[in-house]
Amino acid sequence: MANTIIGVMGPGEGATQQNISDATELGKLIAEKEWVLLTGGRNVGVMNAASKGAQQAGGLIVGILPSENRDNSSPYVDIPICTGMGGARNNINVLSSDVVVACGMGAGTTTEIMLAIKAQKPLLLLNAKQSLMEYLEVLPYPSPKQATSPAQLISFITPIL
Amino acid sequence: MANTIIGVMGPGEGATQQNISDATELGKLIAEKEWVLLTGGRNVGVMNAASKGAQQAGGLIVGILPSENRDNSSPYVDIPICTGMGGARNNINVLSSDVVVACGMGAGTTTEIMLAIKAQKPLLLLNAKQSLMEYLEVLPYPSPKQATSPAQLISFITPIL
Amino acid sequence: MANTIIGVMGPGEGATQQNISDATELGKLIAEKEWVLLTGGRNVGVMNAASKGAQQAGGLIVGILPSENRDNSSPYVDIPICTGMGGARNNINVLSSDVVVACGMGAGTTTEIMLAIKAQKPLLLLNAKQSLMEYLEVLPYPSPKQATSPAQLISFITPIL
Amino acid sequence: MANTIIGVMGPGEGATQQNISDATELGKLIAEKEWVLLTGGRNVGVMNAASKGAQQAGGLIVGILPSENRDNSSPYVDIPICTGMGGARNNINVLSSDVVVACGMGAGTTTEIMLAIKAQKPLLLLNAKQSLMEYLEVLPYPSPKQATSPAQLISFITPIL
């Protein structure tokens, strides 16, 4: 039977220190719940940090790579999926996740937030900036729930599953 | 030699009356410049209105459809491209356009704005809401130029090409 | 209203002289019928030759490129569509065509033949090798019609449309 | 570190009894080697049978689904990846596999054989029909190795890895 898959989306090169530490902790907590972690797979930023946290806690990590091969895969990814379709792979990240978590902000992460809204996927934000929340309120969709810590975010996931 | 392709992105079902009239006028002006209009191809909202405007002015219209067939194609599209890949086709819209124009707001349109930023495509906004502009200023990219009328927007395109 | 789109698929770097001359003639005849020519868009082999033939006869040519940009687009393509998804774009070639024509053989062309069979698209072969015809007969699908000249192939298209 | 991923491709609805028993045995042997099994994910034919064999031997199974959701996922898949891109997902199957195995014949399976050839992936055939082998010999690529039993096929994989 299919495992529960939690997708953690966030910036690559543009990740802040806060994003990195949040993502590492998220990865760890997801692994401890025995959920599968899904990320964008690259060896930078939130993708890499969440994968590292999950790996160190004995979790299973799936990385959906934009590239045709594994050259830039995070070393903490167990199952690298090579899509060869660049940024269009963000839709696969979202469709494959039971719950989509956005950790930090960037152009790519925003596409994943919007694709999750379109696909009506459960969507949770961690430490999102006020300007994003205000923008989301203007869009004609229910606003996603926001958490202020990885632990709180995990507590939001359980009742959804 | 390749034609100049102007991509007009905007909401489908969620388009406002202002979006529809802006898009119709944009389509007309694009056709008058003898540029090719590219849209998301469906028979609703901004996609349909821009196509209609361009068609009535004798333009050529390409529609990049999310579906596997033409069932929901705008009747004003000359060249329907059937991708069969749903929302992931938004990346093709952006990559195929010389200039990306966002006319109105919605989740899909926001993905196209973000994909254009990632692909470093010239990006122009028409009558964007203040909350979007504020969000874009927070992201670590140059903010896109904004126009307040279709005619002004067209005047911004020429020097880019 | 949508134009009639004829997709001509065939090898790139591996095209034979016969493939090139067949494709050039096919492109010309398609343009003379005022059908739109669709190819894989690159500046080599059958894609380039068909586009050249159609361009010289005043036709309209759409090229569905595997790449994220137009760098390797045939100079005879009017509408380059940049998919950024590599060989996965072959499915778009097939889904977007009213009739799929295979001109020559290669691994990519064979994927397009098979995708056309799966999508139940009208499929015509030009000068296909005997081994391909024998393989197709083993598969559990109706075998595609084969033509021995571009002119004959065109005569097969009209009753399908 | 990335696991070794073996992709087993084969017909869905059109699978023969031989294909089903071959695929079940292949899945079992792949799991016993502690390799990850990757399939096209659906609950029919070779995809389902290989997944069942691997599941019963305690393996880990990834299914790359054509659909936007898990509705038609094999119940033996642990990690369903929802691509929402139909037959274009075959390219992801191939790019993500360290070794591609074709078990049985059909239009979809043939696309995967051809995509593996294009991507220069190690490719092995199990009980392929003579007509396919003859067709492959005509194409300008090295012909893939063929095995006559699941056990022999597994013995061909080890030296490749």
PDB file of C-alpha atoms in Angstrom, chain D residues 52-131:
ATOM      1  CA  LYS D  52       3.375  -7.809  -6.477  1.00  0.00           C
ATOM      2  CA  GLY D  53       6.421 -10.069  -6.793  1.00  0.00           C
ATOM      3  CA  ALA D  54       8.694  -7.444  -5.276  1.00  0.00           C
ATOM      4  CA  GLN D  55       6.241  -6.610  -2.487  1.00  0.00           C
ATOM      5  CA  GLN D  56       5.930 -10.239  -1.468  1.00  0.00           C
ATOM      6  CA  ALA D  57       9.725 -10.496  -1.259  1.00  0.00           C
ATOM      7  CA  GLY D  58       9.904  -7.410   0.961  1.00  0.00           C
ATOM      8  CA  GLY D  59      11.138  -5.007  -1.708  1.00  0.00           C
ATOM      9  CA  LEU D  60      10.571  -1.305  -2.255  1.00  0.00           C
ATOM     10  CA  ILE D  61       8.447  -0.354  -5.275  1.00  0.00           C
ATOM     11  CA  VAL D  62       8.193   3.003  -7.035  1.00  0.00           C
ATOM     12  CA  GLY D  63       5.389   3.518  -9.558  1.00  0.00           C
ATOM     13  CA  ILE D  64       5.544   6.396 -12.051  1.00  0.00           C
ATOM     14  CA  LEU D  65       1.881   6.940 -12.839  1.00  0.00           C
ATOM     15  CA  PRO D  66       0.529   8.614 -15.981  1.00  0.00           C
ATOM     16  CA  SER D  67      -2.354  10.064 -13.969  1.00  0.00           C
ATOM     17  CA  GLU D  68      -2.766  13.061 -11.688  1.00  0.00           C
ATOM     18  CA  ASN D  69      -3.798  10.874  -8.757  1.00  0.00           C
ATOM     19  CA  ARG D  70      -3.414   7.378  -7.305  1.00  0.00           C
ATOM     20  CA  ASP D  71      -6.798   5.999  -8.329  1.00  0.00           C
ATOM     21  CA  ASN D  72      -5.333   3.412 -10.693  1.00  0.00           C
ATOM     22  CA  SER D  73      -2.122   2.735  -8.803  1.00  0.00           C
ATOM     23  CA  SER D  74      -1.143  -0.866  -8.199  1.00  0.00           C
ATOM     24  CA  PRO D  75      -1.842  -1.763  -4.560  1.00  0.00           C
ATOM     25  CA  TYR D  76       1.704  -3.162  -4.434  1.00  0.00           C
ATOM     26  CA  VAL D  77       3.347   0.199  -5.122  1.00  0.00           C
ATOM     27  CA  ASP D  78       4.945   1.852  -2.076  1.00  0.00           C
ATOM     28  CA  ILE D  79       5.845   5.184  -3.661  1.00  0.00           C
ATOM     29  CA  PRO D  80       3.317   6.308  -6.276  1.00  0.00           C
ATOM     30  CA  ILE D  81       4.603   9.276  -8.285  1.00  0.00           C
ATOM     31  CA  CYS D  82       1.702  11.108  -9.946  1.00  0.00           C
ATOM     32  CA  THR D  83       2.932  12.804 -13.089  1.00  0.00           C
ATOM     33  CA  GLY D  84      -0.331  13.881 -14.725  1.00  0.00           C
ATOM     34  CA  MET D  85       1.370  13.697 -18.105  1.00  0.00           C
ATOM     35  CA  GLY D  86       0.039  10.487 -19.648  1.00  0.00           C
ATOM     36  CA  GLY D  87       2.322   8.557 -21.972  1.00  0.00           C
ATOM     37  CA  ALA D  88       5.002  11.257 -21.767  1.00  0.00           C
ATOM     38  CA  ARG D  89       5.857   9.857 -18.334  1.00  0.00           C
ATOM     39  CA  ASN D  90       7.563   6.919 -20.044  1.00  0.00           C
ATOM     40  CA  ASN D  91      10.628   9.110 -20.421  1.00  0.00           C
ATOM     41  CA  ILE D  92      10.786   9.535 -16.637  1.00  0.00           C
ATOM     42  CA  ASN D  93      10.604   5.757 -16.190  1.00  0.00           C
ATOM     43  CA  VAL D  94      13.657   5.362 -18.367  1.00  0.00           C
ATOM     44  CA  LEU D  95      15.707   8.312 -17.094  1.00  0.00           C
ATOM     45  CA  SER D  96      15.180   7.258 -13.468  1.00  0.00           C
ATOM     46  CA  SER D  97      16.292   3.642 -13.924  1.00  0.00           C
ATOM     47  CA  ASP D  98      19.884   2.393 -13.669  1.00  0.00           C
ATOM     48  CA  VAL D  99      18.892  -0.501 -15.895  1.00  0.00           C
ATOM     49  CA  VAL D 100      15.781  -0.754 -18.093  1.00  0.00           C
ATOM     50  CA  VAL D 101      14.167  -4.168 -18.528  1.00  0.00           C
ATOM     51  CA  ALA D 102      11.481  -4.804 -21.156  1.00  0.00           C
ATOM     52  CA  CYS D 103       9.237  -7.724 -20.316  1.00  0.00           C
ATOM     53  CA  GLY D 104       6.736  -8.337 -23.100  1.00  0.00           C
ATOM     54  CA  MET D 105       5.649  -6.167 -25.998  1.00  0.00           C
ATOM     55  CA  GLY D 106       3.239  -3.396 -26.713  1.00  0.00           C
ATOM     56  CA  ALA D 107       3.171   0.153 -28.007  1.00  0.00           C
ATOM     57  CA  GLY D 108       4.035   1.729 -24.655  1.00  0.00           C
ATOM     58  CA  THR D 109       6.794  -0.773 -23.932  1.00  0.00           C
ATOM     59  CA  THR D 110       8.296  -0.099 -27.339  1.00  0.00           C
ATOM     60  CA  THR D 111       8.457   3.625 -26.565  1.00  0.00           C
ATOM     61  CA  GLU D 112      10.370   2.775 -23.402  1.00  0.00           C
ATOM     62  CA  ILE D 113      12.796   0.554 -25.334  1.00  0.00           C
ATOM     63  CA  MET D 114      13.409   3.380 -27.801  1.00  0.00           C
ATOM     64  CA  LEU D 115      13.757   6.037 -25.106  1.00  0.00           C
ATOM     65  CA  ALA D 116      16.275   3.812 -23.296  1.00  0.00           C
ATOM     66  CA  ILE D 117      18.256   3.472 -26.521  1.00  0.00           C
ATOM     67  CA  LYS D 118      18.205   7.255 -26.998  1.00  0.00           C
ATOM     68  CA  ALA D 119      19.246   7.867 -23.386  1.00  0.00           C
ATOM     69  CA  GLN D 120      21.979   5.213 -23.718  1.00  0.00           C
ATOM     70  CA  LYS D 121      20.635   3.373 -20.695  1.00  0.00           C
ATOM     71  CA  PRO D 122      21.584  -0.267 -20.144  1.00  0.00           C
ATOM     72  CA  LEU D 123      18.674  -2.168 -21.695  1.00  0.00           C
ATOM     73  CA  LEU D 124      17.757  -5.822 -21.313  1.00  0.00           C
ATOM     74  CA  LEU D 125      14.937  -7.720 -23.000  1.00  0.00           C
ATOM     75  CA  LEU D 126      13.155 -10.742 -21.576  1.00  0.00           C
ATOM     76  CA  ASN D 127      11.623 -13.177 -24.029  1.00  0.00           C
ATOM     77  CA  ALA D 128      11.319 -10.561 -26.771  1.00  0.00           C
ATOM     78  CA  LYS D 129       9.718 -11.601 -30.048  1.00  0.00           C
ATOM     79  CA  GLN D 130      11.966 -12.261 -33.024  1.00  0.00           C
ATOM     80  CA  SER D 131      10.352  -9.441 -35.023  1.00  0.00           C
TER      81      SER D 131
END
